Amino acid sequence: MTAVAELMDYAEVVERFDPVLGLEVHVELSTATKMFCGCPNLFGGEPNTHVCPTCLGLPGALPVVNGSAVESAIRIGLALNCEIAPWCRFARKNYFYPDMPKNFQTSQYDEPIAFDGYLDVVLDDGEVVRIGIERAHMEEDTGKSLHVGGATGRIHGAEHSLLDYNRAGVPLIEIVTKPITGIGERAPEVARAYVTALRDLLRAMDVSDVRMDQGSLRCDANVSLMPRGATEFGTRTETKNVNSLRSVERAVRYEMTRHAAILADGGGIRQETRHFQEADGTTSAGRTKETAEDYRYFPEPDLVPIAPSPQWVEQLRGTLPELPWERRKRIQQEWNLTDEELRDLVNTGAADLVAATVDAGAEPGEARSWWVQYLTQQANTREVELAGLPITPAQVATVIGLVKQGELTNKLAREVVQGVLDGEGEPGEVIERRGLKVVSDDSALIAAVDEALAAQPDVVEKIRGGKVQAAGAIVGAVMKATKGQADAKRVRELIMERCR
Ligand SMILES: Nc1ncnc2c1ncn2[C@@H]1O[C@H](COP(=O)(O)OP(=O)(O)OP(=O)(O)O)[C@@H](O)[C@H]1O
Ligand SMILES: [Mg+2]
Ligand SMILES: [Mg+2]
């Protein structure tokens, strides 16, 4: 037997096969307390300090549903255009793993709280793809295992494992798409665009921190291929916990090329979970995937069913904020943007940030140029997404306001922003610490102006002779001497006064 080529060239993959995608996104809700007990829902903390008999699964402890998590679930369902179940239950998903002390996860199975919706996703070139949502259901997070010691520090080489149950019982919503078909070669891009759109939606709703790097938003990507023209889906693999938007795109693409090589060689795909390796963009086999029967799902006997009244659902619909696509439509009109300008703003992730900056009081043109130019450059050098920069729209609006009031020059403003990005605190603190106030106090400026005039007598002659524009050289010298902190307008006035 000849060796199987590991991957197929992408162009050939999409010529011979049609991909089918299924995306499962887990979102940790930012409620005050956990899903079924009163423990605080906080990221981090000393291990095993946010725990109680209920989330540790001790015998006799009973769960109580967190009402605010149910509200978030319904609101998310509504934002995703789902039906809200008039009646639903929790179910036990039984499996053993040390990070889950109850030996089952309290989840929902055939009776999810929200089902049958959609999310419209805009691709880079402006094309809109409607992604069907199969269901959004409530469940609880597991604890965290840390495998330590041994040669590799990985699970098989580790000497022992540590368990932290602080995360056990944190409210999760799992949002599952219907099989996504008919997207051909754009499958990897569609996957990234969907997770991006979902993240932006959840962020606008303020129900989760949606930090992929901290695991508050996690994506499992299911991929299968079928030969062009076939009607029956192929066997899927499920790449787990892909933790950045770029990784979602890479993982889908990699799985497509891997499946294609196996299928083209007459082989079969094993239904299994896989793990994505950030370093080389490949996936490796995890466990053979349980079918639903293996989990022996059954209705949770310790929790009452949930039956949201239509009135309550409508009341919750009324609490939905302006959603990203509504906001986009509005800013396009208000700022008078062409489709292309809007798309550029959306593609860089800037649209929502600009809008939030405007909401915080900044002028739209200023807000746009800060995010699209300087901050985009900063994001590129720091290799993070724009939204991942450690600066908030409110802070950007503050800096813009200070420039407008003449307290900062544009150059100083950039330095303040730099300080905020470097973790030096609020704009005011950076100004204080770095001494960045604009100098408009005459006594401080006059000395610098006189010195510059004395150094360039030829320029002084020109100004006196009526060549007013020559003053630029003196302004430049004063700015240099004051490290950019002089109020340029006042400097110019002083120069004119002294050259009269
Ligand atoms: N053949 C297929 N190829 C690609 N995606 C598929 C295929 N069949 C189903 N899917 C999608 O895969 C996802 C399966 O997620 P679902 O939560 O329903 O099941 P699961 O992965 O078996 O369960 P678990 O929540 O335990 O991981 C869905 O988005 C579904 O649309
Ligand atoms: Mg699932
Ligand atoms: Mg799954």
PDB file of C-alpha atoms in Angstrom, residues 20-237:
ATOM      1  CA  VAL A  20     -20.781  20.744   5.812  1.00  0.00           C
ATOM      2  CA  LEU A  21     -20.146  22.670   9.020  1.00  0.00           C
ATOM      3  CA  GLY A  22     -21.753  22.597  12.440  1.00  0.00           C
ATOM      4  CA  LEU A  23     -20.651  25.086  15.070  1.00  0.00           C
ATOM      5  CA  GLU A  24     -21.258  24.649  18.778  1.00  0.00           C
ATOM      6  CA  VAL A  25     -20.487  27.722  20.821  1.00  0.00           C
ATOM      7  CA  HIS A  26     -20.395  27.686  24.604  1.00  0.00           C
ATOM      8  CA  VAL A  27     -20.803  31.022  26.335  1.00  0.00           C
ATOM      9  CA  GLU A  28     -20.222  31.581  30.043  1.00  0.00           C
ATOM     10  CA  LEU A  29     -22.815  33.992  31.349  1.00  0.00           C
ATOM     11  CA  SER A  30     -21.602  36.840  33.514  1.00  0.00           C
ATOM     12  CA  THR A  31     -24.246  36.369  36.197  1.00  0.00           C
ATOM     13  CA  ALA A  32     -23.374  37.221  39.798  1.00  0.00           C
ATOM     14  CA  THR A  33     -23.757  33.629  40.967  1.00  0.00           C
ATOM     15  CA  LYS A  34     -23.498  30.108  39.564  1.00  0.00           C
ATOM     16  CA  MET A  35     -26.218  28.202  37.690  1.00  0.00           C
ATOM     17  CA  PHE A  36     -27.586  26.078  40.532  1.00  0.00           C
ATOM     18  CA  CYS A  37     -26.087  27.506  43.740  1.00  0.00           C
ATOM     19  CA  GLY A  38     -25.186  30.820  45.349  1.00  0.00           C
ATOM     20  CA  CYS A  39     -21.413  30.613  44.821  1.00  0.00           C
ATOM     21  CA  PRO A  40     -19.912  33.680  43.152  1.00  0.00           C
ATOM     22  CA  ASN A  41     -19.363  33.404  39.414  1.00  0.00           C
ATOM     23  CA  LEU A  42     -15.862  34.859  39.163  1.00  0.00           C
ATOM     24  CA  PHE A  43     -12.997  34.094  36.808  1.00  0.00           C
ATOM     25  CA  GLY A  44      -9.795  32.984  38.554  1.00  0.00           C
ATOM     26  CA  GLY A  45      -9.420  33.181  42.338  1.00  0.00           C
ATOM     27  CA  GLU A  46      -7.535  30.772  44.610  1.00  0.00           C
ATOM     28  CA  PRO A  47      -8.418  27.209  43.570  1.00  0.00           C
ATOM     29  CA  ASN A  48     -11.522  25.729  45.203  1.00  0.00           C
ATOM     30  CA  THR A  49     -12.580  28.890  47.009  1.00  0.00           C
ATOM     31  CA  HIS A  50     -15.845  29.495  45.089  1.00  0.00           C
ATOM     32  CA  VAL A  51     -17.412  26.156  45.892  1.00  0.00           C
ATOM     33  CA  CYS A  52     -20.188  24.679  48.031  1.00  0.00           C
ATOM     34  CA  PRO A  53     -21.820  21.251  48.524  1.00  0.00           C
ATOM     35  CA  THR A  54     -24.046  21.774  45.463  1.00  0.00           C
ATOM     36  CA  CYS A  55     -21.372  22.594  42.877  1.00  0.00           C
ATOM     37  CA  LEU A  56     -19.071  19.978  44.430  1.00  0.00           C
ATOM     38  CA  GLY A  57     -21.830  17.407  43.944  1.00  0.00           C
ATOM     39  CA  LEU A  58     -21.819  16.275  47.581  1.00  0.00           C
ATOM     40  CA  PRO A  59     -24.523  13.773  48.497  1.00  0.00           C
ATOM     41  CA  GLY A  60     -27.796  15.360  49.523  1.00  0.00           C
ATOM     42  CA  ALA A  61     -27.086  18.810  48.086  1.00  0.00           C
ATOM     43  CA  LEU A  62     -29.897  20.134  45.909  1.00  0.00           C
ATOM     44  CA  PRO A  63     -29.732  22.599  43.006  1.00  0.00           C
ATOM     45  CA  VAL A  64     -31.896  25.715  42.529  1.00  0.00           C
ATOM     46  CA  VAL A  65     -32.087  27.392  39.114  1.00  0.00           C
ATOM     47  CA  ASN A  66     -30.517  30.850  38.749  1.00  0.00           C
ATOM     48  CA  GLY A  67     -33.371  33.042  37.464  1.00  0.00           C
ATOM     49  CA  SER A  68     -31.114  35.618  35.916  1.00  0.00           C
ATOM     50  CA  ALA A  69     -29.362  32.903  33.863  1.00  0.00           C
ATOM     51  CA  VAL A  70     -32.772  31.814  32.545  1.00  0.00           C
ATOM     52  CA  GLU A  71     -33.487  35.425  31.572  1.00  0.00           C
ATOM     53  CA  SER A  72     -30.187  35.649  29.710  1.00  0.00           C
ATOM     54  CA  ALA A  73     -30.946  32.369  27.929  1.00  0.00           C
ATOM     55  CA  ILE A  74     -34.331  33.643  26.769  1.00  0.00           C
ATOM     56  CA  ARG A  75     -32.894  36.987  25.672  1.00  0.00           C
ATOM     57  CA  ILE A  76     -30.130  35.232  23.709  1.00  0.00           C
ATOM     58  CA  GLY A  77     -32.758  32.993  22.100  1.00  0.00           C
ATOM     59  CA  LEU A  78     -34.804  36.020  21.089  1.00  0.00           C
ATOM     60  CA  ALA A  79     -31.784  37.864  19.658  1.00  0.00           C
ATOM     61  CA  LEU A  80     -31.069  34.745  17.582  1.00  0.00           C
ATOM     62  CA  ASN A  81     -34.631  34.786  16.203  1.00  0.00           C
ATOM     63  CA  CYS A  82     -35.458  31.527  18.011  1.00  0.00           C
ATOM     64  CA  GLU A  83     -38.752  30.152  19.266  1.00  0.00           C
ATOM     65  CA  ILE A  84     -38.850  30.142  23.053  1.00  0.00           C
ATOM     66  CA  ALA A  85     -40.146  26.861  24.457  1.00  0.00           C
ATOM     67  CA  PRO A  86     -43.333  27.375  26.464  1.00  0.00           C
ATOM     68  CA  TRP A  87     -42.150  24.492  28.655  1.00  0.00           C
ATOM     69  CA  CYS A  88     -38.734  22.893  29.022  1.00  0.00           C
ATOM     70  CA  ARG A  89     -36.656  20.838  31.406  1.00  0.00           C
ATOM     71  CA  PHE A  90     -33.104  20.150  32.424  1.00  0.00           C
ATOM     72  CA  ALA A  91     -31.555  16.764  31.728  1.00  0.00           C
ATOM     73  CA  ARG A  92     -28.661  14.800  33.139  1.00  0.00           C
ATOM     74  CA  LYS A  93     -25.854  14.068  30.714  1.00  0.00           C
ATOM     75  CA  ASN A  94     -24.030  11.187  32.348  1.00  0.00           C
ATOM     76  CA  TYR A  95     -20.321  10.657  31.961  1.00  0.00           C
ATOM     77  CA  PHE A  96     -17.360  10.336  34.249  1.00  0.00           C
ATOM     78  CA  TYR A  97     -14.559  12.835  34.305  1.00  0.00           C
ATOM     79  CA  PRO A  98     -12.726  14.169  37.348  1.00  0.00           C
ATOM     80  CA  ASP A  99     -13.517  17.805  36.565  1.00  0.00           C
ATOM     81  CA  MET A 100     -17.219  16.990  36.983  1.00  0.00           C
ATOM     82  CA  PRO A 101     -17.777  15.836  40.554  1.00  0.00           C
ATOM     83  CA  LYS A 102     -21.458  14.939  40.173  1.00  0.00           C
ATOM     84  CA  ASN A 103     -20.664  12.360  37.461  1.00  0.00           C
ATOM     85  CA  PHE A 104     -23.226  14.072  35.279  1.00  0.00           C
ATOM     86  CA  GLN A 105     -23.583  17.490  33.790  1.00  0.00           C
ATOM     87  CA  THR A 106     -26.897  19.247  34.273  1.00  0.00           C
ATOM     88  CA  SER A 107     -27.787  20.277  30.749  1.00  0.00           C
ATOM     89  CA  GLN A 108     -30.759  20.314  28.402  1.00  0.00           C
ATOM     90  CA  TYR A 109     -31.300  17.687  25.752  1.00  0.00           C
ATOM     91  CA  ASP A 110     -34.446  17.265  23.682  1.00  0.00           C
ATOM     92  CA  GLU A 111     -36.218  20.163  25.390  1.00  0.00           C
ATOM     93  CA  PRO A 112     -33.989  23.229  24.977  1.00  0.00           C
ATOM     94  CA  ILE A 113     -35.232  26.621  26.091  1.00  0.00           C
ATOM     95  CA  ALA A 114     -34.719  28.167  22.617  1.00  0.00           C
ATOM     96  CA  PHE A 115     -34.746  26.547  19.176  1.00  0.00           C
ATOM     97  CA  ASP A 116     -35.078  27.073  15.454  1.00  0.00           C
ATOM     98  CA  GLY A 117     -33.583  30.514  14.849  1.00  0.00           C
ATOM     99  CA  TYR A 118     -30.994  32.131  12.622  1.00  0.00           C
ATOM    100  CA  LEU A 119     -28.171  34.654  12.569  1.00  0.00           C
ATOM    101  CA  ASP A 120     -27.272  36.675   9.479  1.00  0.00           C
ATOM    102  CA  VAL A 121     -23.529  36.846   9.012  1.00  0.00           C
ATOM    103  CA  VAL A 122     -21.700  39.329   6.805  1.00  0.00           C
ATOM    104  CA  LEU A 123     -18.625  37.997   5.005  1.00  0.00           C
ATOM    105  CA  ASP A 124     -15.550  40.090   4.163  1.00  0.00           C
ATOM    106  CA  ASP A 125     -16.876  41.027   0.724  1.00  0.00           C
ATOM    107  CA  GLY A 126     -20.269  42.049   2.059  1.00  0.00           C
ATOM    108  CA  GLU A 127     -22.139  38.869   1.108  1.00  0.00           C
ATOM    109  CA  VAL A 128     -24.685  37.876   3.747  1.00  0.00           C
ATOM    110  CA  VAL A 129     -25.064  34.222   4.773  1.00  0.00           C
ATOM    111  CA  ARG A 130     -27.970  33.166   6.961  1.00  0.00           C
ATOM    112  CA  ILE A 131     -26.860  30.566   9.513  1.00  0.00           C
ATOM    113  CA  GLY A 132     -29.636  28.411  10.942  1.00  0.00           C
ATOM    114  CA  ILE A 133     -29.646  27.988  14.725  1.00  0.00           C
ATOM    115  CA  GLU A 134     -30.810  24.586  15.836  1.00  0.00           C
ATOM    116  CA  ARG A 135     -31.039  25.379  19.526  1.00  0.00           C
ATOM    117  CA  ALA A 136     -29.651  27.379  22.425  1.00  0.00           C
ATOM    118  CA  HIS A 137     -29.757  25.508  25.696  1.00  0.00           C
ATOM    119  CA  MET A 138     -28.723  26.020  29.298  1.00  0.00           C
ATOM    120  CA  GLU A 139     -26.126  23.967  31.095  1.00  0.00           C
ATOM    121  CA  GLU A 140     -23.319  24.286  33.620  1.00  0.00           C
ATOM    122  CA  ASP A 141     -19.572  24.494  33.161  1.00  0.00           C
ATOM    123  CA  THR A 142     -17.164  21.888  34.503  1.00  0.00           C
ATOM    124  CA  GLY A 143     -14.183  22.425  36.790  1.00  0.00           C
ATOM    125  CA  LYS A 144     -10.633  22.700  35.465  1.00  0.00           C
ATOM    126  CA  SER A 145      -7.922  20.072  35.523  1.00  0.00           C
ATOM    127  CA  LEU A 146      -4.263  20.989  35.612  1.00  0.00           C
ATOM    128  CA  HIS A 147      -1.876  18.197  34.685  1.00  0.00           C
ATOM    129  CA  VAL A 148       1.480  18.701  36.364  1.00  0.00           C
ATOM    130  CA  GLY A 149       4.906  17.112  36.713  1.00  0.00           C
ATOM    131  CA  GLY A 150       6.405  14.474  34.454  1.00  0.00           C
ATOM    132  CA  ALA A 151       8.472  14.977  31.364  1.00  0.00           C
ATOM    133  CA  THR A 152       6.005  16.791  29.157  1.00  0.00           C
ATOM    134  CA  GLY A 153       3.517  18.332  31.547  1.00  0.00           C
ATOM    135  CA  ARG A 154       0.790  16.954  29.264  1.00  0.00           C
ATOM    136  CA  ILE A 155      -1.879  14.593  30.334  1.00  0.00           C
ATOM    137  CA  HIS A 156      -0.090  11.344  29.464  1.00  0.00           C
ATOM    138  CA  GLY A 157       3.321  12.413  30.692  1.00  0.00           C
ATOM    139  CA  ALA A 158       2.002  14.128  33.828  1.00  0.00           C
ATOM    140  CA  GLU A 159       2.704  12.781  37.297  1.00  0.00           C
ATOM    141  CA  HIS A 160      -0.556  13.973  38.763  1.00  0.00           C
ATOM    142  CA  SER A 161      -3.529  16.212  38.104  1.00  0.00           C
ATOM    143  CA  LEU A 162      -4.845  19.096  40.151  1.00  0.00           C
ATOM    144  CA  LEU A 163      -8.521  19.986  40.164  1.00  0.00           C
ATOM    145  CA  ASP A 164     -10.066  23.402  40.627  1.00  0.00           C
ATOM    146  CA  TYR A 165     -13.855  23.455  40.961  1.00  0.00           C
ATOM    147  CA  ASN A 166     -14.258  27.247  40.961  1.00  0.00           C
ATOM    148  CA  ARG A 167     -15.634  27.020  37.422  1.00  0.00           C
ATOM    149  CA  ALA A 168     -17.880  24.017  38.154  1.00  0.00           C
ATOM    150  CA  GLY A 169     -21.487  25.133  37.906  1.00  0.00           C
ATOM    151  CA  VAL A 170     -20.858  28.423  36.097  1.00  0.00           C
ATOM    152  CA  PRO A 171     -23.877  29.112  33.831  1.00  0.00           C
ATOM    153  CA  LEU A 172     -23.326  28.227  30.198  1.00  0.00           C
ATOM    154  CA  ILE A 173     -25.434  28.643  27.128  1.00  0.00           C
ATOM    155  CA  GLU A 174     -24.625  26.268  24.286  1.00  0.00           C
ATOM    156  CA  ILE A 175     -25.642  27.612  20.896  1.00  0.00           C
ATOM    157  CA  VAL A 176     -25.723  24.989  18.142  1.00  0.00           C
ATOM    158  CA  THR A 177     -26.091  25.663  14.423  1.00  0.00           C
ATOM    159  CA  LYS A 178     -28.041  23.576  11.977  1.00  0.00           C
ATOM    160  CA  PRO A 179     -25.752  21.908   9.451  1.00  0.00           C
ATOM    161  CA  ILE A 180     -24.306  24.721   7.315  1.00  0.00           C
ATOM    162  CA  THR A 181     -24.236  23.704   3.652  1.00  0.00           C
ATOM    163  CA  GLY A 182     -23.772  25.284   0.238  1.00  0.00           C
ATOM    164  CA  ILE A 183     -20.843  27.498   1.232  1.00  0.00           C
ATOM    165  CA  GLY A 184     -18.122  25.609  -0.674  1.00  0.00           C
ATOM    166  CA  GLU A 185     -14.657  27.071  -0.494  1.00  0.00           C
ATOM    167  CA  ARG A 186     -15.804  29.831   1.840  1.00  0.00           C
ATOM    168  CA  ALA A 187     -16.464  27.388   4.696  1.00  0.00           C
ATOM    169  CA  PRO A 188     -13.480  28.473   6.832  1.00  0.00           C
ATOM    170  CA  GLU A 189     -14.360  32.138   6.388  1.00  0.00           C
ATOM    171  CA  VAL A 190     -18.031  31.482   7.161  1.00  0.00           C
ATOM    172  CA  ALA A 191     -17.044  29.720  10.371  1.00  0.00           C
ATOM    173  CA  ARG A 192     -14.929  32.663  11.515  1.00  0.00           C
ATOM    174  CA  ALA A 193     -17.556  35.218  10.465  1.00  0.00           C
ATOM    175  CA  TYR A 194     -20.279  33.352  12.363  1.00  0.00           C
ATOM    176  CA  VAL A 195     -18.323  33.178  15.614  1.00  0.00           C
ATOM    177  CA  THR A 196     -17.380  36.846  15.203  1.00  0.00           C
ATOM    178  CA  ALA A 197     -21.011  37.874  14.656  1.00  0.00           C
ATOM    179  CA  LEU A 198     -22.164  35.799  17.611  1.00  0.00           C
ATOM    180  CA  ARG A 199     -19.452  37.270  19.833  1.00  0.00           C
ATOM    181  CA  ASP A 200     -20.400  40.816  18.810  1.00  0.00           C
ATOM    182  CA  LEU A 201     -24.063  40.097  19.463  1.00  0.00           C
ATOM    183  CA  LEU A 202     -23.419  38.671  22.929  1.00  0.00           C
ATOM    184  CA  ARG A 203     -21.106  41.522  23.761  1.00  0.00           C
ATOM    185  CA  ALA A 204     -23.732  44.088  22.748  1.00  0.00           C
ATOM    186  CA  MET A 205     -26.226  42.276  24.982  1.00  0.00           C
ATOM    187  CA  ASP A 206     -23.817  42.403  27.900  1.00  0.00           C
ATOM    188  CA  VAL A 207     -24.563  38.815  28.948  1.00  0.00           C
ATOM    189  CA  SER A 208     -20.971  37.514  28.861  1.00  0.00           C
ATOM    190  CA  ASP A 209     -17.374  38.809  28.664  1.00  0.00           C
ATOM    191  CA  VAL A 210     -17.030  36.751  25.454  1.00  0.00           C
ATOM    192  CA  ARG A 211     -13.267  36.390  26.019  1.00  0.00           C
ATOM    193  CA  MET A 212     -12.114  33.507  23.829  1.00  0.00           C
ATOM    194  CA  ASP A 213      -8.657  33.715  25.400  1.00  0.00           C
ATOM    195  CA  GLN A 214     -10.137  33.213  28.891  1.00  0.00           C
ATOM    196  CA  GLY A 215     -12.611  30.570  27.786  1.00  0.00           C
ATOM    197  CA  SER A 216     -15.781  32.564  28.352  1.00  0.00           C
ATOM    198  CA  LEU A 217     -16.575  31.918  24.673  1.00  0.00           C
ATOM    199  CA  ARG A 218     -15.496  28.568  23.240  1.00  0.00           C
ATOM    200  CA  CYS A 219     -16.165  27.041  19.862  1.00  0.00           C
ATOM    201  CA  ASP A 220     -16.296  23.400  18.767  1.00  0.00           C
ATOM    202  CA  ALA A 221     -16.129  23.088  14.997  1.00  0.00           C
ATOM    203  CA  ASN A 222     -17.799  20.076  13.321  1.00  0.00           C
ATOM    204  CA  VAL A 223     -16.660  19.440   9.772  1.00  0.00           C
ATOM    205  CA  SER A 224     -17.543  16.814   7.189  1.00  0.00           C
ATOM    206  CA  LEU A 225     -17.175  16.492   3.446  1.00  0.00           C
ATOM    207  CA  MET A 226     -19.343  14.912   0.824  1.00  0.00           C
ATOM    208  CA  PRO A 227     -18.374  14.273  -2.779  1.00  0.00           C
ATOM    209  CA  ARG A 228     -19.627  17.034  -5.076  1.00  0.00           C
ATOM    210  CA  GLY A 229     -23.245  16.393  -5.988  1.00  0.00           C
ATOM    211  CA  ALA A 230     -23.856  13.842  -3.200  1.00  0.00           C
ATOM    212  CA  THR A 231     -26.895  14.388  -0.969  1.00  0.00           C
ATOM    213  CA  GLU A 232     -25.966  12.446   2.134  1.00  0.00           C
ATOM    214  CA  PHE A 233     -23.690  14.088   4.705  1.00  0.00           C
ATOM    215  CA  GLY A 234     -20.296  12.572   5.406  1.00  0.00           C
ATOM    216  CA  THR A 235     -18.995  11.598   8.841  1.00  0.00           C
ATOM    217  CA  ARG A 236     -18.038  14.606  10.961  1.00  0.00           C
ATOM    218  CA  THR A 237     -15.142  15.300  13.250  1.00  0.00           C
TER     219      THR A 237
END
